[in-house]
Tab-separated table of C-alpha atoms and ligand atoms in Angstrom:
chain	number	residue	atom	x	y	z
M	1	MET	CA	102.747	101.956	113.013
M	2	LYS	CA	102.095	102.737	109.390
M	3	LEU	CA	100.936	105.758	107.395
M	4	THR	CA	99.115	105.418	104.082
M	5	THR	CA	97.970	108.537	102.251
M	6	ALA	CA	95.879	109.288	99.167
M	7	GLY	CA	94.661	112.436	97.475
M	8	GLU	CA	95.368	114.850	94.643
M	9	SER	CA	96.316	118.499	94.976
M	10	HIS	CA	93.001	119.786	93.588
M	11	GLY	CA	90.871	116.697	94.180
M	12	PRO	CA	88.081	116.607	96.749
M	13	ALA	CA	90.291	115.744	99.750
M	14	LEU	CA	93.486	114.280	101.135
M	15	VAL	CA	93.201	111.122	103.174
M	16	ALA	CA	95.523	109.391	105.648
M	17	ILE	CA	95.146	106.094	107.430
M	18	VAL	CA	97.337	105.591	110.476
M	19	THR	CA	97.534	102.053	111.786
M	20	GLY	CA	99.318	100.714	114.852
M	21	LEU	CA	98.339	103.311	117.446
M	22	PRO	CA	97.531	102.000	120.927
M	23	ALA	CA	94.038	102.420	122.366
M	24	GLY	CA	93.462	105.258	124.802
M	25	LEU	CA	95.549	108.016	123.228
M	26	VAL	CA	93.713	111.336	123.487
M	27	LEU	CA	94.018	113.258	120.214
M	28	ASP	CA	94.198	117.030	120.462
M	29	ARG	CA	92.165	118.472	117.589
M	30	GLU	CA	93.479	121.989	118.222
M	31	ALA	CA	97.095	120.780	118.152
M	32	ILE	CA	96.556	118.969	114.839
M	33	ASN	CA	94.869	122.020	113.294
M	34	ALA	CA	97.601	124.286	114.676
M	35	ASP	CA	100.226	122.195	112.833
M	36	LEU	CA	98.124	122.339	109.646
M	37	ALA	CA	98.046	126.128	109.994
M	38	ARG	CA	101.817	126.261	110.618
M	39	ARG	CA	102.388	124.308	107.390
M	40	GLN	CA	100.444	126.928	105.467
M	41	GLN	CA	102.359	129.864	106.867
M	42	GLY	CA	105.773	131.199	106.020
M	43	TYR	CA	107.317	133.876	103.917
M	44	GLY	CA	107.068	133.314	100.173
M	45	ARG	CA	103.940	131.134	100.051
M	46	SER	CA	101.322	131.550	97.320
M	47	PRO	CA	97.775	132.914	97.852
M	48	ARG	CA	96.480	129.340	97.747
M	49	GLN	CA	97.439	129.047	101.401
M	50	GLN	CA	94.859	131.676	102.385
M	51	LEU	CA	92.298	129.848	100.328
M	52	GLU	CA	92.762	126.476	101.954
M	53	GLN	CA	92.805	127.017	105.770
M	54	ASP	CA	93.164	123.331	106.403
M	55	VAL	CA	91.289	121.553	109.175
M	56	VAL	CA	91.358	117.884	110.072
M	57	GLU	CA	88.364	115.574	110.097
M	58	VAL	CA	88.481	112.129	111.650
M	59	LEU	CA	86.371	109.452	110.028
M	60	ALA	CA	87.442	106.365	111.938
M	61	GLY	CA	89.463	104.970	114.819
M	62	LEU	CA	88.463	107.607	117.343
M	63	ARG	CA	85.626	107.759	119.858
M	64	HIS	CA	85.031	110.771	122.063
M	65	GLY	CA	88.568	111.959	121.303
M	66	ARG	CA	90.341	108.704	122.241
M	67	THR	CA	91.930	106.210	119.885
M	68	LEU	CA	90.305	102.785	119.767
M	69	GLY	CA	93.473	100.888	118.853
M	70	THR	CA	92.073	100.540	115.307
M	71	PRO	CA	93.053	102.339	112.069
M	72	VAL	CA	92.615	106.102	112.381
M	73	ALA	CA	91.306	107.747	109.193
M	74	LEU	CA	92.152	111.431	108.772
M	75	VAL	CA	90.761	113.727	106.081
M	76	VAL	CA	91.814	117.232	105.003
M	77	ARG	CA	89.450	118.663	102.407
M	78	ASN	CA	90.712	120.753	99.490
M	79	ARG	CA	88.585	123.887	99.596
M	80	ASP	CA	90.063	124.896	96.250
M	81	HIS	CA	88.409	121.822	94.704
M	82	LYS	CA	85.287	123.892	94.050
M	83	ASN	CA	87.264	125.766	91.373
M	84	TRP	CA	88.404	122.454	89.855
M	85	ALA	CA	85.145	120.510	90.227
M	86	TRP	CA	84.923	119.673	86.506
M	87	GLY	CA	88.676	119.375	85.858
M	88	MET	CA	89.348	117.122	88.848
M	89	SER	CA	86.036	115.278	89.054
M	90	PRO	CA	86.739	111.681	90.153
M	91	TRP	CA	83.872	110.481	87.931
M	92	PRO	CA	83.331	111.509	84.300
M	93	PRO	CA	82.180	115.130	84.639
M	94	GLU	CA	78.749	116.217	83.539
M	95	GLY	CA	78.035	119.397	81.596
M	96	GLU	CA	80.371	121.723	79.727
M	97	PRO	CA	83.990	122.103	80.901
M	98	GLU	CA	84.294	124.923	83.397
M	99	GLY	CA	86.744	126.158	86.025
M	100	LYS	CA	90.395	125.119	86.219
M	101	GLY	CA	92.163	122.018	84.967
M	102	THR	CA	90.043	121.562	81.860
M	103	LYS	CA	92.905	121.790	79.357
M	104	PRO	CA	95.593	119.081	79.235
M	105	VAL	CA	99.067	119.963	80.518
M	106	THR	CA	101.499	119.187	77.701
M	107	LEU	CA	104.433	121.455	78.629
M	108	PRO	CA	106.153	119.627	81.505
M	109	ARG	CA	107.979	121.669	84.145
M	110	PRO	CA	111.671	120.853	84.631
M	111	GLY	CA	112.184	119.744	88.228
M	112	HIS	CA	108.665	118.360	88.591
M	113	ALA	CA	107.251	114.866	88.104
M	114	ASP	CA	105.393	116.096	84.981
M	115	LEU	CA	107.609	114.537	82.290
M	116	ALA	CA	108.818	111.429	84.120
M	117	GLY	CA	105.276	110.742	85.358
M	118	ALA	CA	103.706	111.212	81.919
M	119	MET	CA	106.250	108.866	80.325
M	120	LYS	CA	106.035	106.268	83.094
M	121	HIS	CA	102.234	106.027	83.055
M	122	GLY	CA	101.641	106.821	79.401
M	123	LEU	CA	99.729	110.023	80.146
M	124	ALA	CA	98.663	112.523	77.506
M	125	ASP	CA	97.865	115.065	80.245
M	126	ALA	CA	100.726	115.602	82.710
M	127	ARG	CA	98.125	116.797	85.239
M	128	ASP	CA	97.408	113.128	85.899
M	129	ALA	CA	100.955	112.925	87.316
M	130	LEU	CA	101.458	116.333	88.872
M	131	GLU	CA	98.280	116.347	90.931
M	132	ARG	CA	99.538	113.529	93.138
M	133	ALA	CA	103.227	114.438	92.938
M	134	SER	CA	102.394	117.884	94.352
M	135	ALA	CA	103.408	118.644	97.926
M	136	ARG	CA	99.797	119.399	98.765
M	137	GLN	CA	99.688	115.832	100.092
M	138	THR	CA	102.027	116.901	102.898
M	139	ALA	CA	98.996	118.490	104.598
M	140	VAL	CA	97.590	115.157	105.647
M	141	ALA	CA	101.084	113.851	106.505
M	142	VAL	CA	101.389	116.804	108.887
M	143	ALA	CA	98.083	115.770	110.502
M	144	ALA	CA	99.435	112.240	110.947
M	145	GLY	CA	102.670	113.683	112.330
M	146	ALA	CA	100.684	115.684	114.883
M	147	VAL	CA	99.056	112.438	116.023
M	148	ALA	CA	102.525	110.867	116.302
M	149	LYS	CA	103.742	113.846	118.328
M	150	GLY	CA	100.823	113.306	120.721
M	151	LEU	CA	101.951	109.725	121.239
M	152	LEU	CA	105.587	110.751	121.718
M	153	THR	CA	104.577	113.330	124.318
M	154	GLU	CA	103.290	110.446	126.465
M	155	ILE	CA	106.890	109.216	126.825
M	156	GLY	CA	108.428	112.672	127.123
M	157	ILE	CA	109.747	113.068	123.556
M	158	ALA	CA	109.372	116.503	121.927
M	159	VAL	CA	110.090	117.101	118.220
M	160	GLU	CA	110.649	120.564	116.812
M	161	GLY	CA	111.488	121.723	113.302
M	162	HIS	CA	112.887	125.089	112.270
M	163	VAL	CA	114.504	126.857	109.333
M	164	ALA	CA	118.322	126.698	109.305
M	165	THR	CA	118.889	129.065	106.420
M	166	GLN	CA	120.265	132.571	106.915
M	167	ASP	CA	118.696	135.710	105.353
M	168	LEU	CA	115.753	133.723	104.014
M	169	GLU	CA	113.310	136.636	103.740
M	170	GLN	CA	115.794	138.754	101.830
M	171	ARG	CA	116.564	135.897	99.446
M	172	ILE	CA	112.838	135.369	98.907
M	173	ASP	CA	112.220	139.074	98.214
M	174	GLU	CA	115.030	139.150	95.652
M	175	ALA	CA	113.836	135.956	93.979
M	176	ARG	CA	110.224	137.139	93.850
M	177	ALA	CA	111.285	140.398	92.190
M	178	GLU	CA	112.984	138.352	89.479
M	179	ARG	CA	110.087	135.865	89.265
M	180	ASP	CA	112.384	133.142	90.519
M	181	THR	CA	112.300	130.712	93.445
M	182	VAL	CA	114.575	129.639	96.308
M	183	GLY	CA	115.201	126.616	98.513
M	184	GLY	CA	116.867	126.307	101.889
M	185	VAL	CA	117.764	124.088	104.812
M	186	VAL	CA	115.616	122.986	107.744
M	187	GLU	CA	116.606	121.291	110.971
M	188	VAL	CA	114.564	118.975	113.167
M	189	VAL	CA	115.567	118.270	116.759
M	190	ALA	CA	113.991	115.550	118.888
M	191	HIS	CA	114.527	115.898	122.630
M	192	ARG	CA	114.496	113.134	125.262
M	193	VAL	CA	114.693	110.271	122.771
M	194	PRO	CA	115.766	107.296	124.917
M	195	PRO	CA	118.824	105.269	123.939
M	196	GLY	CA	117.918	102.155	121.971
M	197	LEU	CA	115.469	103.182	119.222
M	198	GLY	CA	116.399	101.628	115.883
M	199	SER	CA	118.885	98.808	115.398
M	200	TYR	CA	122.330	98.035	113.988
M	201	ALA	CA	121.178	94.504	113.127
M	202	ALA	CA	119.803	95.272	109.655
M	203	LYS	CA	120.173	98.276	107.374
M	204	GLU	CA	116.439	98.842	107.057
M	205	ASP	CA	116.102	99.008	110.853
M	206	ARG	CA	118.785	101.646	111.376
M	207	LEU	CA	117.187	104.780	112.805
M	208	ASP	CA	119.474	107.039	110.765
M	209	ALA	CA	118.486	105.261	107.538
M	210	ARG	CA	114.813	105.468	108.453
M	211	LEU	CA	114.933	109.167	109.252
M	212	ALA	CA	116.848	109.844	106.030
M	213	ALA	CA	114.204	107.958	104.034
M	214	ALA	CA	111.403	109.795	105.839
M	215	LEU	CA	112.956	113.176	104.989
M	216	MET	CA	113.969	112.221	101.455
M	217	GLY	CA	110.355	111.132	100.983
M	218	ILE	CA	109.280	114.773	101.152
M	219	GLN	CA	108.970	116.627	97.846
M	220	ALA	CA	111.949	118.842	96.942
M	221	VAL	CA	114.258	117.433	99.640
M	222	LYS	CA	117.558	116.630	97.921
M	223	GLY	CA	119.964	116.243	100.820
M	224	VAL	CA	119.776	114.927	104.376
M	225	GLU	CA	122.382	114.983	107.119
M	226	LEU	CA	122.542	113.692	110.658
M	227	GLY	CA	124.405	115.693	113.310
M	228	ALA	CA	127.524	117.270	111.832
M	229	GLY	CA	126.802	115.271	108.658
M	230	PHE	CA	128.813	116.250	105.587
M	231	GLU	CA	131.154	118.390	107.670
M	232	LEU	CA	132.411	115.251	109.458
M	233	ALA	CA	134.072	114.077	106.255
M	234	GLY	CA	136.646	116.843	106.532
M	235	ARG	CA	137.446	116.458	110.229
M	236	ARG	CA	139.965	114.329	112.121
M	237	GLY	CA	138.482	111.465	114.173
M	238	SER	CA	139.627	113.140	117.385
M	239	LYS	CA	137.349	116.096	116.533
M	240	ALA	CA	134.439	114.118	115.098
M	241	HIS	CA	133.230	111.823	117.883
M	242	ASP	CA	131.405	112.528	121.114
M	243	GLU	CA	133.477	111.399	124.099
M	244	ILE	CA	131.656	109.443	126.805
M	245	LEU	CA	131.873	111.034	130.257
M	246	ALA	CA	130.396	110.174	133.676
M	247	ASP	CA	129.158	112.740	136.181
M	248	GLU	CA	129.670	112.480	139.977
M	249	HIS	CA	126.599	110.184	140.242
M	250	GLY	CA	127.858	107.851	137.545
M	251	ALA	CA	125.399	109.085	134.905
M	252	LEU	CA	126.870	109.000	131.407
M	253	TYR	CA	126.807	112.082	129.226
M	254	ARG	CA	128.442	113.726	126.206
M	255	GLU	CA	129.756	117.239	125.881
M	256	THR	CA	129.216	117.270	122.118
M	257	ASN	CA	126.635	115.790	119.751
M	258	PHE	CA	128.356	115.531	116.374
M	259	ALA	CA	126.631	112.180	115.873
M	260	GLY	CA	123.191	113.818	115.996
M	261	GLY	CA	122.011	111.414	118.695
M	262	ILE	CA	122.454	108.205	116.694
M	263	GLU	CA	125.411	105.782	116.773
M	264	GLY	CA	125.369	102.479	114.907
M	265	GLY	CA	121.852	103.175	113.694
M	266	VAL	CA	120.592	103.325	117.306
M	267	SER	CA	119.561	106.398	119.313
M	268	ASN	CA	122.145	107.071	122.032
M	269	GLY	CA	120.145	109.287	124.400
M	270	GLU	CA	121.344	112.633	123.057
M	271	ASP	CA	119.049	114.910	121.027
M	272	VAL	CA	118.368	113.500	117.564
M	273	VAL	CA	119.370	116.243	115.109
M	274	VAL	CA	118.675	115.967	111.363
M	275	ARG	CA	118.773	118.500	108.549
M	276	ALA	CA	117.164	118.481	105.123
M	277	ALA	CA	118.131	120.578	102.088
M	278	MET	CA	115.285	121.765	99.865
M	279	LYS	CA	115.901	122.608	96.223
M	280	PRO	CA	114.436	125.841	94.779
M	281	LEU	CA	110.793	125.222	93.875
M	282	PRO	CA	110.458	124.150	90.255
M	283	THR	CA	107.343	126.080	89.161
M	284	LEU	CA	108.696	129.415	87.961
M	285	MET	CA	106.668	132.493	87.086
M	286	ARG	CA	109.348	133.060	84.426
M	287	PRO	CA	109.156	129.553	83.026
M	288	LEU	CA	112.060	127.376	81.942
M	289	ARG	CA	112.323	125.851	78.484
M	290	SER	CA	110.316	122.750	77.788
M	291	VAL	CA	108.925	120.757	74.872
M	292	ASP	CA	105.245	120.306	74.041
M	293	LEU	CA	104.586	116.585	74.422
M	294	GLU	CA	101.730	116.717	71.928
M	295	THR	CA	103.428	118.629	69.095
M	296	GLY	CA	107.133	118.129	69.828
M	297	GLU	CA	107.565	121.913	69.490
M	298	PRO	CA	109.788	123.860	71.889
M	299	GLY	CA	107.904	125.974	74.398
M	300	GLU	CA	107.826	127.297	77.937
M	301	ALA	CA	106.912	125.125	80.911
M	302	LEU	CA	103.517	125.265	82.587
M	303	VAL	CA	102.970	128.244	84.890
M	304	GLU	CA	100.620	127.522	87.759
M	305	ARG	CA	100.024	129.387	91.010
M	306	SER	CA	103.028	128.536	93.098
M	307	ASP	CA	105.180	129.470	96.076
M	308	VAL	CA	108.444	131.435	95.795
M	309	ALA	CA	109.726	129.392	98.742
M	310	ALA	CA	108.289	126.792	101.075
M	311	VAL	CA	111.208	126.349	103.456
M	312	GLU	CA	109.214	127.292	106.562
M	313	ALA	CA	106.498	124.855	105.504
M	314	LEU	CA	109.154	122.197	104.987
M	315	ALA	CA	110.272	122.670	108.605
M	316	VAL	CA	106.751	121.670	109.703
M	317	VAL	CA	106.502	118.795	107.219
M	318	ALA	CA	109.962	117.510	108.209
M	319	GLU	CA	109.046	117.756	111.889
M	320	ALA	CA	105.966	115.612	111.180
M	321	ALA	CA	107.997	113.064	109.191
M	322	VAL	CA	110.625	112.731	111.936
M	323	ALA	CA	107.925	112.506	114.625
M	324	PHE	CA	106.116	109.759	112.737
M	325	GLU	CA	109.298	107.729	112.259
M	326	LEU	CA	110.333	108.123	115.901
M	327	ALA	CA	106.830	107.117	117.015
M	328	ARG	CA	107.074	104.062	114.776
M	329	ALA	CA	110.440	103.126	116.293
M	330	ALA	CA	109.066	103.694	119.806
M	331	ARG	CA	106.048	101.486	119.068
M	332	GLU	CA	108.410	98.734	117.918
M	333	LYS	CA	110.437	98.996	121.098
M	334	PHE	CA	107.716	99.501	123.702
M	335	GLY	CA	104.680	97.831	122.074
M	336	GLY	CA	101.392	97.748	123.968
M	337	ASP	CA	97.783	97.571	122.822
M	338	ALA	CA	96.765	100.101	125.478
M	339	LEU	CA	98.509	103.455	125.891
M	340	ALA	CA	99.171	102.581	129.552
M	341	ASP	CA	101.123	99.457	128.482
M	342	PHE	CA	103.241	101.521	126.096
M	343	VAL	CA	104.019	104.147	128.739
M	344	ALA	CA	104.752	101.501	131.403
M	345	ALA	CA	107.145	99.644	129.069
M	346	HIS	CA	109.029	102.871	128.389
M	347	ARG	CA	109.226	103.647	132.109
M	348	ALA	CA	110.483	100.145	133.007
M	349	TYR	CA	113.093	100.343	130.256
M	350	VAL	CA	114.532	103.730	131.197
M	351	GLU	CA	114.664	102.548	134.810
M	352	ARG	CA	116.537	99.393	133.799
M	353	ILE	CA	119.155	101.318	131.875
M	354	GLN	CA	119.102	104.089	134.510
M	355	TRP	CA	118.723	106.693	131.820
M	356	ARG	CA	118.107	110.166	133.113
M	357	MET	CA	116.112	112.391	130.825
M	358	ARG	CA	117.689	115.776	130.499
G	1	LIG	C1	105.735	122.160	101.670
G	1	LIG	C2	106.116	122.149	100.204
G	1	LIG	C3	105.542	123.054	99.326
G	1	LIG	C4	105.878	123.061	97.991
G	1	LIG	N1	105.314	123.989	97.162
G	1	LIG	C5	105.666	124.012	95.855
G	1	LIG	C6	105.148	125.004	94.987
G	1	LIG	O1	104.352	125.863	95.368
G	1	LIG	N2	105.563	124.992	93.686
G	1	LIG	C7	106.433	124.067	93.208
G	1	LIG	O2	106.765	124.106	92.050
G	1	LIG	N3	106.941	123.112	94.023
G	1	LIG	C8	106.577	123.048	95.305
G	1	LIG	N4	107.117	122.089	96.125
G	1	LIG	C9	108.091	121.130	95.571
G	1	LIG	C10	107.494	120.136	94.582
G	1	LIG	O3	106.367	119.492	95.115
G	1	LIG	C11	108.557	119.108	94.153
G	1	LIG	O4	109.723	119.763	93.782
G	1	LIG	C12	108.036	118.290	92.983
G	1	LIG	O5	106.921	117.521	93.400
G	1	LIG	C13	109.093	117.339	92.385
G	1	LIG	O6	109.580	116.461	93.347
G	1	LIG	P1	111.134	116.441	93.713
G	1	LIG	O7	111.550	117.867	93.904
G	1	LIG	O8	111.223	115.663	95.004
G	1	LIG	O9	111.877	115.799	92.598
G	1	LIG	C14	106.802	122.093	97.486
G	1	LIG	C15	107.392	121.178	98.369
G	1	LIG	C16	107.053	121.196	99.716
G	1	LIG	C17	107.692	120.212	100.662
């Protein structure tokens, strides 16, 4: 399974192509749109979220609600594009400049891709970098994640993301009053993941490495931990590992899950538990110091409509990223061109290892 996305923050639309799905999976349009709506909610978001009200369109790979086993093309349109029609026109715009995005961005924001992107690509207008670097693209990744969750449901796996930060609303209120921003921590838990997803054979196949890359691939995520994570470094071994016990029927279980459901890069049958730390958002209403790339003069960084916090949104985006990676690992393990083959392979496997879902 693979996800490829395209799209700029204020361009016409965001696009995702998901390959590697089996045929016969029923997609739930309401469930996908519900996840898109969840991504837009949360305390501290900017008014843009009311403007967008994202909905998914499917352009390919689906017939009468069922996957065809061919690439699925998903589209989320940017309703705000109408205000940027000239500034973000894919083709040379006609007529006089009007609307937003008509003036070049020359005061890069610290913490954004503005400066590094402009230098890397030789851009006179940092907008050419920031439009794609923006987390707006996570909308279509959430749609793809909702598709992945639908596939995982077929083999009993449920993935759920939530905020792990205390007193978030109060911190947001205080930051907003001072025209500042905040970050936070989110946690994603995947239930009923069978033992055996991922591999210890090669570093790129390790499930822990793959989940870390999936989470680190989300804008503003600067730290990832699995299970007890960083805290494990300070513990004794006797207090850091999950002892293996057998119940009266011989079924194996653990009383603890410090490992976060992965040992040796392979899922071990416990809940997979990962956390991601989000830095404070870098667009500040009281801007940080910057330098004008055109004149070399000191100035203040670009101010553009922006969230005070997006931690609750990150919980949804992280949930989608974990779901997609787990679905990918499950497709590798159970294969199948038809959904029924995939489900049957999972069933035969859990019977062979006598794994009891809890
Ligand atoms: C769901 C979500 C929403 C975000 N919203 C904003 C925002 O409104 N303003 C902002 O400056 N950064 C926002 N960010 C973070 C930036 O996109 C990110 O910091 C920037 O692209 C630079 O990438 P980096 O932080 O990974 O280095 C958001 C991130 C996520 C995951």
